XYZ file of C-alpha atoms in Angstrom:
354
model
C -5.786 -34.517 -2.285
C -4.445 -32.066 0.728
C -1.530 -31.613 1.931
C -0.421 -31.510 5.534
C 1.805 -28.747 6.990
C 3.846 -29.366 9.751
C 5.701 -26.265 11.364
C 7.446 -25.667 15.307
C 7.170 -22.032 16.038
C 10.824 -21.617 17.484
C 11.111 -17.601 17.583
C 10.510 -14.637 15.862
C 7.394 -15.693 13.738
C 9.725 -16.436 10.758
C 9.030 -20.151 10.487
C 5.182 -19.224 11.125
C 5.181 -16.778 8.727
C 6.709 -19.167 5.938
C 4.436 -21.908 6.761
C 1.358 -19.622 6.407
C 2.177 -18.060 3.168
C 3.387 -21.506 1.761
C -0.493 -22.683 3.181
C -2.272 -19.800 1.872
C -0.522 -20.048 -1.426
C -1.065 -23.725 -1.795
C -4.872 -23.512 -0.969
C -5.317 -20.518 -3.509
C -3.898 -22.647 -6.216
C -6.097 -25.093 -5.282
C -4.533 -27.528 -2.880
C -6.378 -28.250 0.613
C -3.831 -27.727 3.376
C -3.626 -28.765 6.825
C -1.277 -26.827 8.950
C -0.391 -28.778 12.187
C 1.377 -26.387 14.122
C 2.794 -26.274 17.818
C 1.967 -22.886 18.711
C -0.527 -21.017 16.296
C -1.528 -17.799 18.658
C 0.692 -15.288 16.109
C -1.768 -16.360 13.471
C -4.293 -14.110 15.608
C -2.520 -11.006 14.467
C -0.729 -11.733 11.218
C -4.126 -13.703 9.583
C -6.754 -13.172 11.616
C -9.070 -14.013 8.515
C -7.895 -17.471 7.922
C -7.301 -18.187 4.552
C -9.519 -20.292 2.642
C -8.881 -24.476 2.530
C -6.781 -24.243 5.727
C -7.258 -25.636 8.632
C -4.730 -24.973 11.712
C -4.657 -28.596 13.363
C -2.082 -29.244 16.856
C 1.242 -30.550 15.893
C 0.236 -33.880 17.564
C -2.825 -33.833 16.358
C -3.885 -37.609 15.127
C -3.096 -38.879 11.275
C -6.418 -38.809 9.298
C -7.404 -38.615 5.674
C -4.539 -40.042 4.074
C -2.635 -36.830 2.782
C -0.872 -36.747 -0.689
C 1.950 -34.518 0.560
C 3.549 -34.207 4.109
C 6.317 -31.375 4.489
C 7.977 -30.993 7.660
C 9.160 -27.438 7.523
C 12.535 -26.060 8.626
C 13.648 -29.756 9.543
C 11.341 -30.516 11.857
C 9.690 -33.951 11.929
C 6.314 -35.146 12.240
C 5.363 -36.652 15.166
C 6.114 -40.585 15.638
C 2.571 -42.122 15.656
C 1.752 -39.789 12.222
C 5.256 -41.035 10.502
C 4.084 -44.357 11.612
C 0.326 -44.528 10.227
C 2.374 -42.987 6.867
C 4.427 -45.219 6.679
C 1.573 -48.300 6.469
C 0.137 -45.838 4.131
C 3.118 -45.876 1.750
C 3.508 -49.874 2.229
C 0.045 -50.142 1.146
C -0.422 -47.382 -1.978
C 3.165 -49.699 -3.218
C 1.310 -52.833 -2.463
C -1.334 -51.587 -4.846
C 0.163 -49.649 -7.297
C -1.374 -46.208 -6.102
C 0.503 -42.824 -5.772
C 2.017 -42.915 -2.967
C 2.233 -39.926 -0.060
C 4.955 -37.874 -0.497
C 7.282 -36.840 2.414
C 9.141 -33.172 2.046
C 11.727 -31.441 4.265
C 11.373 -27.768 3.352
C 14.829 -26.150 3.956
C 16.397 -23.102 5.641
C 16.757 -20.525 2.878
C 20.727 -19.811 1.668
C 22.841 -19.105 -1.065
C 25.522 -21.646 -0.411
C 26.861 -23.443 -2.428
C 25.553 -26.497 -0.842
C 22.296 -25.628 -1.848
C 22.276 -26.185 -5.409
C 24.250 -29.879 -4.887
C 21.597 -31.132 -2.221
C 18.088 -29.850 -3.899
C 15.605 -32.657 -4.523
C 17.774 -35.568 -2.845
C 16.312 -38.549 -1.379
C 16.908 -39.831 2.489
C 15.542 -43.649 2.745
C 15.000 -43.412 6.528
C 15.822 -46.932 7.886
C 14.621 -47.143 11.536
C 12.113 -45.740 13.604
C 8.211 -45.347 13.148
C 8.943 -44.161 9.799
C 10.957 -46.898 8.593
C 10.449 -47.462 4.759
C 9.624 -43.830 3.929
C 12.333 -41.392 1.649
C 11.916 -37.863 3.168
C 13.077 -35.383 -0.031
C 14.890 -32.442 1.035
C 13.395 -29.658 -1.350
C 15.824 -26.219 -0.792
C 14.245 -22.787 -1.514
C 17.055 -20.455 -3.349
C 18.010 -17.817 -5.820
C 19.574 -19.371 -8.480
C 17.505 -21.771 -11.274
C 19.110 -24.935 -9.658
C 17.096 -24.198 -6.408
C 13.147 -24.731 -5.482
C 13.366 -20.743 -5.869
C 11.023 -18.451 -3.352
C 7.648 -18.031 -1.892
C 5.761 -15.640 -4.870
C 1.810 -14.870 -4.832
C 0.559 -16.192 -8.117
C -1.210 -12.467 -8.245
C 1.583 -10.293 -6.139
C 2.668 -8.476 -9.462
C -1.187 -7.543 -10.222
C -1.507 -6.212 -6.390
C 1.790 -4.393 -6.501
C 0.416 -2.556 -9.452
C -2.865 -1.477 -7.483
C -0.821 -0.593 -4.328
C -1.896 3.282 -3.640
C 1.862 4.123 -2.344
C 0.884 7.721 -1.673
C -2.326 7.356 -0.205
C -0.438 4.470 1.990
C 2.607 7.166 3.148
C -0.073 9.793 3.977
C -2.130 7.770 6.282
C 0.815 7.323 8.053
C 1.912 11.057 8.320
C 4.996 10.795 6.040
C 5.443 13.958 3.862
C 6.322 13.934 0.051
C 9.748 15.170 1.225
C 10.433 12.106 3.762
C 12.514 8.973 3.429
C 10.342 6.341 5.199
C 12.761 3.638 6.937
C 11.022 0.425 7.718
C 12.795 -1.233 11.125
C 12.415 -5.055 11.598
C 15.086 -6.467 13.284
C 17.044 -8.346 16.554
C 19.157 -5.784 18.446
C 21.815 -4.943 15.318
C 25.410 -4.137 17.106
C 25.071 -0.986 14.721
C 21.192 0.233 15.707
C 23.173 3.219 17.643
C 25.151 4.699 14.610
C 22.166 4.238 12.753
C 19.957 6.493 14.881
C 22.699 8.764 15.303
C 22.790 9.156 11.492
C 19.702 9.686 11.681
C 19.222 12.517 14.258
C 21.555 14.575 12.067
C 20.642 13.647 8.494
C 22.191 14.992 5.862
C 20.883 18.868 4.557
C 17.836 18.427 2.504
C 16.885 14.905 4.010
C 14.204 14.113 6.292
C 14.304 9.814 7.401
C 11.488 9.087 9.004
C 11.876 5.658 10.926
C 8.621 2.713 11.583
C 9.694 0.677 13.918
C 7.855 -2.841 14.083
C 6.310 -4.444 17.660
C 8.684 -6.717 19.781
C 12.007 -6.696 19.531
C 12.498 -3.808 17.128
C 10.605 -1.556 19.245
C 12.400 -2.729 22.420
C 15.369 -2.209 20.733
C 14.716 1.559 19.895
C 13.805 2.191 22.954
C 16.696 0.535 24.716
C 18.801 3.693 23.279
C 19.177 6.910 24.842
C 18.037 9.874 22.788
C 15.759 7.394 20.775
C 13.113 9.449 21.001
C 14.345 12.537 19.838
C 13.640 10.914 16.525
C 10.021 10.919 16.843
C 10.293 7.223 15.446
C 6.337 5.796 14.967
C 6.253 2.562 16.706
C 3.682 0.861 14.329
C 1.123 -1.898 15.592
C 1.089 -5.501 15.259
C 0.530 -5.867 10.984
C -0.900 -9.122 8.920
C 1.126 -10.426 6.487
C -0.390 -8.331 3.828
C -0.054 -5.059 5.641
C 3.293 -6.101 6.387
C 3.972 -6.175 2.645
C 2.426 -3.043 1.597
C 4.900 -1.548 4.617
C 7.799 -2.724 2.168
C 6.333 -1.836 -0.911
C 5.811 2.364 0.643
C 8.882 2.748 2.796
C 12.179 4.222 0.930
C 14.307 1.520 2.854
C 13.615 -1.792 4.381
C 15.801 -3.250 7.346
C 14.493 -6.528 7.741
C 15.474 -9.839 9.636
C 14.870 -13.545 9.253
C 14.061 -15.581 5.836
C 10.069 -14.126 5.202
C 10.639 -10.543 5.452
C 13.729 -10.812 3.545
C 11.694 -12.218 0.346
C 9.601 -10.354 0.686
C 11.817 -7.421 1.074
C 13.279 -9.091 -1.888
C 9.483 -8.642 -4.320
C 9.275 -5.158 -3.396
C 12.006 -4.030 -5.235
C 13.128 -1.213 -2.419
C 16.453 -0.859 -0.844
C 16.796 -3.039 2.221
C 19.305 -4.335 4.300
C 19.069 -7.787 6.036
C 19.933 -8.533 9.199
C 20.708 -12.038 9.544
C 19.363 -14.711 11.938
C 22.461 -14.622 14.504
C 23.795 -18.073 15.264
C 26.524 -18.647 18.329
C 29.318 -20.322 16.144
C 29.116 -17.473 13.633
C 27.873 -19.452 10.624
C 25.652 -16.884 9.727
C 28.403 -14.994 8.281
C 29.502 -16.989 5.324
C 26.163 -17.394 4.855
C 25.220 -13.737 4.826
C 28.472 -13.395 2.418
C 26.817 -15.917 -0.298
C 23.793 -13.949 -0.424
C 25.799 -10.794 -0.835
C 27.540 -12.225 -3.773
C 24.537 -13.465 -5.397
C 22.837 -9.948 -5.045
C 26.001 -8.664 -6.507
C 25.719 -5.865 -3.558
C 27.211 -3.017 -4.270
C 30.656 -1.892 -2.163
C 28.513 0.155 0.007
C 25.445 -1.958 0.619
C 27.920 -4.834 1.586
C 29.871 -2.799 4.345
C 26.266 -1.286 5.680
C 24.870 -5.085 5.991
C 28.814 -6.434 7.360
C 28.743 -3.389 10.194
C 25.036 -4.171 10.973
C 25.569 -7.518 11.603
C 28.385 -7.217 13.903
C 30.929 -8.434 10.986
C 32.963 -5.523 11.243
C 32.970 -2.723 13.656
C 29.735 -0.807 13.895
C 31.904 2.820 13.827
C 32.451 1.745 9.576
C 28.620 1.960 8.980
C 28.022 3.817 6.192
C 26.259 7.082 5.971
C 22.769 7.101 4.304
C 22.312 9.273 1.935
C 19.977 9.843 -1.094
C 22.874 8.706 -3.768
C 23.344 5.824 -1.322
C 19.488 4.532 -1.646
C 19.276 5.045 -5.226
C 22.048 2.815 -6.221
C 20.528 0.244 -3.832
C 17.700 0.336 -5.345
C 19.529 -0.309 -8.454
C 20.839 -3.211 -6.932
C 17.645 -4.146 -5.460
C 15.339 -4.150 -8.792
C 17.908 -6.011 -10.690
C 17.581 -9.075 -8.018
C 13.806 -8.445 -8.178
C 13.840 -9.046 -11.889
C 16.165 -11.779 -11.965
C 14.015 -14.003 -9.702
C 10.683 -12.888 -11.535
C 12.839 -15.228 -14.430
C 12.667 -18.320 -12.451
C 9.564 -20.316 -11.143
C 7.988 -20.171 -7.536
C 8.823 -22.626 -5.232
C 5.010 -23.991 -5.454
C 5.065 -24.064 -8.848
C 8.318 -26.450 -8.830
C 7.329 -28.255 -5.787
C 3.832 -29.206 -6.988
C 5.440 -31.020 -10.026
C 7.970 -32.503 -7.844
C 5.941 -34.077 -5.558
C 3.425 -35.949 -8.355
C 7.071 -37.195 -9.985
C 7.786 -38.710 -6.374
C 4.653 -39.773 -5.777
């Protein structure tokens, strides 16, 4: 039985980038997936293969072969005609005593508390073309009380075969150089940081890769930018995306993907949050920082990065800096390597509700 995908494409290829890895993942472990999706033309650059048992539908496109699983991603919700035609489904797999189609909303990823207390509860929705049906709001997270993250059932087995030096010489880094991967909005701080880095401390050679779109814009938006020498890098799939993490020294990354997977590769990184106008991104920036258990240093970098405190406090990188980061960084790594993957608790999940 397949399950169907729905995802809106808002901005920044984060909700896009879930959606395919959660696809990918499900089909590899077996599980047919349609993705119904409103705009699909990133998935020309970051999976231009495909990937096995899915098939990219339109978000409107019509209901058809009764799915066992519907998950509206990121709170969006299926179109009405679809919630309707599941609906009569669900009336009529009751009628007869059949499993029944289960309907999902896959959550924003945070720490909060309010995580943990609203995992796996039920919403009877009571009007509309869905009347009848209980959409389950399943939360990814970091602690065992949460559906936990997005994990590769083989990423451990291709971390081990990932040729880091042959990687950071086909990219002209030296054994010497500190590669910084840059993925990010326009961070109040991006101008301390390339000033830090045009006069790095003696015996340290950064090297910056910047990403395409806004990082790159951003770079270039600052005068003396290029004095670095930074290597704008080309549009990447998701995989060459991860080995990126997995060779660079330090990771600034943005959004929910690239911070999970910033996350498996076990490097320093920093994240720079999703900004939101009412500021609510800070608390939840602060919950994550407490669950990393970031060290006084790593919490001021991310605070002056995200505009939470003035971008003058940034702190200097160093090499001391990056190693206890790292320290920081591996211990997260193996803590979630502890818990289960969010397929692996959201496959049982949805046979209980069915």
């Amino acid at each position: 039985m397949h399950w169907d995908i729905f995802c809106r494409v808002i901005d920044n290829y984060g909700d896009i980038g879930v959606c395919w890895r959660l696809a990918a993942e499900l089909c590899a472990r077996g599980v047919p997936v349609r993705l119904r999706i409103d705009d699909a033309s990133a998935l020309a650059w970051m999976a231009p293969q495909g990937a096995p048992g899915v098939q990219v539908l339109p978000y409107d496109a019509a209901y058809a072969e009764h799915p066992a699983v519907v998950i509206e991603a990121f709170g969006c919700e299926a179109p009405a005609p679809y919630l309707a035609a599941l609906s009569r489904r669900h009336a009529h797999c009751h009628s007869h005593h059949q499993p029944r189609p289960v309907l999902v909303n896959l959550e924003y990823l945070s720490a909060e508390d309010y995580v943990e207390r609203c995992h796996r509860l039920p919403s009877l929705i009571m009007s509309g073309e869905g009347r009848g049906l209980t959409r389950w709001f399943f939360y990814p997270g970091f602690t065992a009380r949460t559906g936990g993250l997005l994990r590769e059932a083989d990423l451990l087995l291709r971390q081990a075969q990932f040729d880091r030096p042959a990687w950071r010489q086909a990219h002209g880094l030296g054994d010497g150089d500190c590669a910084i991967s840059l993925f990010c909005y326009e961070p109040p701080a991006l101008p301390q940081l390339l000033g830090q880095l045009a006069h790095p401390v003696a015996g340290w050679q950064p090297r910056l890769l910047v990403t395409p779109g806004r990082a790159t814009l951003a770079v270039q938006a600052q005068v003396g930018a290029q004095a670095l020498q930074p290597r704008y890098l080309p549009p990447r799939t998701q995989a060459e995306f991860d080995a990126m993490l997995w060779a660079c020294d330090l990771n600034l990354v943005r959004g929910e993907d690239s911070l999970v997977r910033a996350l498996w590769a076990g490097q320093p990184f920093v994240w720079h949050i999703y900004p939101q106008d009412d500021q609510a991104h800070h608390a939840k920036l602060d919950a994550f920082l407490d669950w990393l258990q970031a060290p006084a240093s790593l919490r001021a970098f991310h605070h002056a990065w995200n505009g939470m405190r003035d971008a003058a406090s940034l702190p200097t990188l160093t090499p001391d800096l990056l190693r206890e980061w790292r320290h920081c960084a591996q211990q997260a790594r193996a803590n979630l390597l502890q818990q289960a993957d969010l397929i692996a608790q959201l496959q049982p999940f949805a046979a209980e509700k069915s």
